[in-house]
mmCIF file of C-alpha atoms in Angstrom:
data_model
loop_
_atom_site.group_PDB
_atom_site.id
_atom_site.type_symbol
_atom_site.label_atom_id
_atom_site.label_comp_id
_atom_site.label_asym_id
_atom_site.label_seq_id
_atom_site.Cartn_x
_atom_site.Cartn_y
_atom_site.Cartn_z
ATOM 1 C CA UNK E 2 -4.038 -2.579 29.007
ATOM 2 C CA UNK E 3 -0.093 -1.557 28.116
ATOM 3 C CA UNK E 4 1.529 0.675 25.830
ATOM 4 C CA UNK E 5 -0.140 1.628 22.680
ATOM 5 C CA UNK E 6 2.909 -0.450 20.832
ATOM 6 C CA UNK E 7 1.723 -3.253 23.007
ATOM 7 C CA UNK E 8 -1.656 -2.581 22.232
ATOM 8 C CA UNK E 9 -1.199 -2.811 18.328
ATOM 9 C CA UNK E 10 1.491 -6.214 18.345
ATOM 10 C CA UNK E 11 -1.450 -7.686 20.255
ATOM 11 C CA UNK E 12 -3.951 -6.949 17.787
ATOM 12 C CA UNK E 13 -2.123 -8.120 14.983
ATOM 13 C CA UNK E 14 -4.514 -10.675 13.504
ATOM 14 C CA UNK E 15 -4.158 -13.296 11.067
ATOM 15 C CA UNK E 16 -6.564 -15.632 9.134
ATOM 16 C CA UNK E 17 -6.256 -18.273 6.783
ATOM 17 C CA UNK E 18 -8.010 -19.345 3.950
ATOM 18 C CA UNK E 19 -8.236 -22.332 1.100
ATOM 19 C CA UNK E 20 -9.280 -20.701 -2.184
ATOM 20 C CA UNK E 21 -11.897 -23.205 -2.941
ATOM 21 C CA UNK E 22 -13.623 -22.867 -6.986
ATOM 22 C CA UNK E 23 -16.606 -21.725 -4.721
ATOM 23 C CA UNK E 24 -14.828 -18.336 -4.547
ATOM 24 C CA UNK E 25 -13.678 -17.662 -8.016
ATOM 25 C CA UNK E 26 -14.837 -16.480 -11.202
ATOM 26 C CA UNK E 27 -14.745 -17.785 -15.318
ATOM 27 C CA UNK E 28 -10.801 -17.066 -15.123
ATOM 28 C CA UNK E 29 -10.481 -19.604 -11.844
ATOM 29 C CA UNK E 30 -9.157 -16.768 -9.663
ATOM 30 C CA UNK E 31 -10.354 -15.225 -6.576
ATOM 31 C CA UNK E 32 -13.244 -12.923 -7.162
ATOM 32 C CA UNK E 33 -11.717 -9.354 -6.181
ATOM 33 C CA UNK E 34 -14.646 -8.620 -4.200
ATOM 34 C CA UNK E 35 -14.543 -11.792 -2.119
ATOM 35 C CA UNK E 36 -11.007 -10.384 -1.434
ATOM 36 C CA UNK E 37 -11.999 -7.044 -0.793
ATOM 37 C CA UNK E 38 -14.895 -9.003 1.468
ATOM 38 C CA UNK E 39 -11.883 -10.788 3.616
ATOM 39 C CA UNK E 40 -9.294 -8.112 3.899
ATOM 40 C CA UNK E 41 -12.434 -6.016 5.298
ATOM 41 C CA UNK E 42 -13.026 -8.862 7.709
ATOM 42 C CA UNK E 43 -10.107 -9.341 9.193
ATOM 43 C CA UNK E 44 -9.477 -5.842 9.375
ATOM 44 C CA UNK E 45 -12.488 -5.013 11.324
ATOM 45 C CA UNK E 46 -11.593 -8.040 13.712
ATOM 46 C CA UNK E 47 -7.699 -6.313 14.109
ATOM 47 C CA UNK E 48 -9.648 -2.550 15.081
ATOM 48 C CA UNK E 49 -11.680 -4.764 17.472
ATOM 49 C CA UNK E 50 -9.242 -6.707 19.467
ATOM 50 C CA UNK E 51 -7.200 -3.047 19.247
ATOM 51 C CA UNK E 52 -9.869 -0.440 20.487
ATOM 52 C CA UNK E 53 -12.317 -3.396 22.121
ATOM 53 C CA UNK E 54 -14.762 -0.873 21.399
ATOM 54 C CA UNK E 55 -17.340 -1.192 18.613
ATOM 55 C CA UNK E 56 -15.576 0.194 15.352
ATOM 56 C CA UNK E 57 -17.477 0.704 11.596
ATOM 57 C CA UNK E 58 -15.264 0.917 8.553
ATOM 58 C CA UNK E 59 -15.551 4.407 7.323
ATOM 59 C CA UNK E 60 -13.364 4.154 4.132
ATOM 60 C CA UNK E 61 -10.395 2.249 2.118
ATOM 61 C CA UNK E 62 -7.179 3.360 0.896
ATOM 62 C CA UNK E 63 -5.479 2.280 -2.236
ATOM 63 C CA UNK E 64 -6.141 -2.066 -2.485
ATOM 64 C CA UNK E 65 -3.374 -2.760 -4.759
ATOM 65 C CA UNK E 66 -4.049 -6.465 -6.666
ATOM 66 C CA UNK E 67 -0.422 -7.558 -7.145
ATOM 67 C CA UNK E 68 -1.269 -10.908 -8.533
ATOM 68 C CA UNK E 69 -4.112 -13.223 -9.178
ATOM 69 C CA UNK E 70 -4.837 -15.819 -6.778
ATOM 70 C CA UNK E 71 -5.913 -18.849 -8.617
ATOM 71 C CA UNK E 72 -8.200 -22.139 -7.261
ATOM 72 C CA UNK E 73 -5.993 -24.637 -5.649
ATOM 73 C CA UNK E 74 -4.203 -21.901 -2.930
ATOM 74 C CA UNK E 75 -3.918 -20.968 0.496
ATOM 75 C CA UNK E 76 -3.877 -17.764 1.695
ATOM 76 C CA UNK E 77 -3.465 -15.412 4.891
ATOM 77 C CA UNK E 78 -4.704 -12.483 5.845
ATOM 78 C CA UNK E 79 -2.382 -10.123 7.853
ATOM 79 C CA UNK E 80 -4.075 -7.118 9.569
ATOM 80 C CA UNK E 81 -2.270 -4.918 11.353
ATOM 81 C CA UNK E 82 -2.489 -1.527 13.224
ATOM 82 C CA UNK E 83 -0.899 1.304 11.425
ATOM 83 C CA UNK E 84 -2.009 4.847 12.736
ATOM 84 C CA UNK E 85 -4.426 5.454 15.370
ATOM 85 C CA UNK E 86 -6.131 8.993 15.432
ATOM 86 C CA UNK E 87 -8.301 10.037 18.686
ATOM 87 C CA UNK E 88 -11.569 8.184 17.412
ATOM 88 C CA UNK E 89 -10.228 6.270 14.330
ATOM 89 C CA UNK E 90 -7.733 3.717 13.326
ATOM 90 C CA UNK E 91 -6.361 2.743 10.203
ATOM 91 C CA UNK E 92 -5.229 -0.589 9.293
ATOM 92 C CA UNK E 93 -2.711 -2.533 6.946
ATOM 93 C CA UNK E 94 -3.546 -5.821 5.504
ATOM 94 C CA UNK E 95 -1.864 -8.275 3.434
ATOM 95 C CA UNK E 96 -2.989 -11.409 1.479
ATOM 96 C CA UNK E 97 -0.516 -13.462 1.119
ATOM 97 C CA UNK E 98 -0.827 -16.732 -1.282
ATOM 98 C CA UNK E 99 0.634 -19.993 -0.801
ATOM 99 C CA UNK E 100 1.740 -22.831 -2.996
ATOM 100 C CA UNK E 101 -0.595 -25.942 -0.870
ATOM 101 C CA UNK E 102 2.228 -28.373 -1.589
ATOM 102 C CA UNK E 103 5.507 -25.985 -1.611
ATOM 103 C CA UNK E 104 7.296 -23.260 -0.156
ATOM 104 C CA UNK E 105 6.553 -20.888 -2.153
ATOM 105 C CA UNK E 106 4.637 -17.933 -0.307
ATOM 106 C CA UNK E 107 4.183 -14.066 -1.781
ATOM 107 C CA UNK E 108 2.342 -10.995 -0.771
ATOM 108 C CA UNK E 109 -0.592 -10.372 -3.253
ATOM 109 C CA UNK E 110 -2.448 -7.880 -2.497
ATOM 110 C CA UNK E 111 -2.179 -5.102 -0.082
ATOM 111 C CA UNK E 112 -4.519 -1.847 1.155
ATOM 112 C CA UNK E 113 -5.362 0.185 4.168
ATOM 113 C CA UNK E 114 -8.740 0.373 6.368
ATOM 114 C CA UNK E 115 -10.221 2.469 8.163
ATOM 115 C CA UNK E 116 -12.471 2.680 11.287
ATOM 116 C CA UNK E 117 -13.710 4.892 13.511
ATOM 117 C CA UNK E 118 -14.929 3.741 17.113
ATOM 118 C CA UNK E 119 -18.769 4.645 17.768
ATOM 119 C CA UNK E 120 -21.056 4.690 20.743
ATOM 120 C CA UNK E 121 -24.383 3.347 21.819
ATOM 121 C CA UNK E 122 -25.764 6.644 19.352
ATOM 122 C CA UNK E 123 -23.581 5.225 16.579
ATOM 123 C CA UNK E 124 -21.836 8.337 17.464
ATOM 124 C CA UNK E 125 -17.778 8.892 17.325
ATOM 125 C CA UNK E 126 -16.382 8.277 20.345
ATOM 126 C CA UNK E 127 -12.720 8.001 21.616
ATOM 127 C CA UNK E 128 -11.127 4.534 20.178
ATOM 128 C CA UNK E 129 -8.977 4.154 23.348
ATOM 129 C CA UNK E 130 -9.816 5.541 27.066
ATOM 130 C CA UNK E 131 -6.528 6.009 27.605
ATOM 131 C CA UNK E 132 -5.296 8.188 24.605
#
């Protein structure tokens, strides 16, 4: 399957999003929890395509809201691998928020994830054969 560093540039995962009025709230922002909702998403998808093993989210770190991200946007989702422990993983993801008709692109909000691999018993279990 290659190297662990191969293993985590692989896994890297990205998704984007419109921020549709759908998804705000009375200020015409993104709801923080439909953030929190997304960065957990694409997080779990990053552990997935990392460990291919099935992975639970056992806690957050620090989710530091930089700036609102208002109706009208696009954003992305950056997950990435940043430590890997013998049955867990934690990951790094960014939102970042785009102008739809400029340039102009910034990192909003940022926080850690993390998972631990489980078994058929929903038991911890190794989140790489190999390590």
């Amino acid at each position: 399957m290659g190297t662990l560093e191969e293993r985590i540039i692989k896994s890297e995962t990205h998704i984007f999003k419109a921020v549709f009025p759908s998804t705000t709230n009375h200020y015409d922002t993104l709801f923080g929890g439909t953030a929190l909702h997304l960065m957990d998403e694409v997080a779990f998808i990053c552990a997935t395509r990392f460990s291919r093993k099935k992975v639970v989210t056992i806690s957050t770190g620090q989710i530091d809201f930089k700036k609102a991200i208002p109706a009208g946007t696009l954003i992305e989702l950056v997950a990435k691998v940043d430590t890997v422990g013998r049955t867990s993983c934690k990951i790094h993801v960014d939102i970042f928020m785009e102008q739809m008709y400029s340039e102009l692109r910034e990192t909003v909000v940022s926080g850690t994830f993390s998972f631990v691999a489980v078994d058929e018993n929903k038991k911890p279990t190794p989140i790489l054969d190999d390590l």
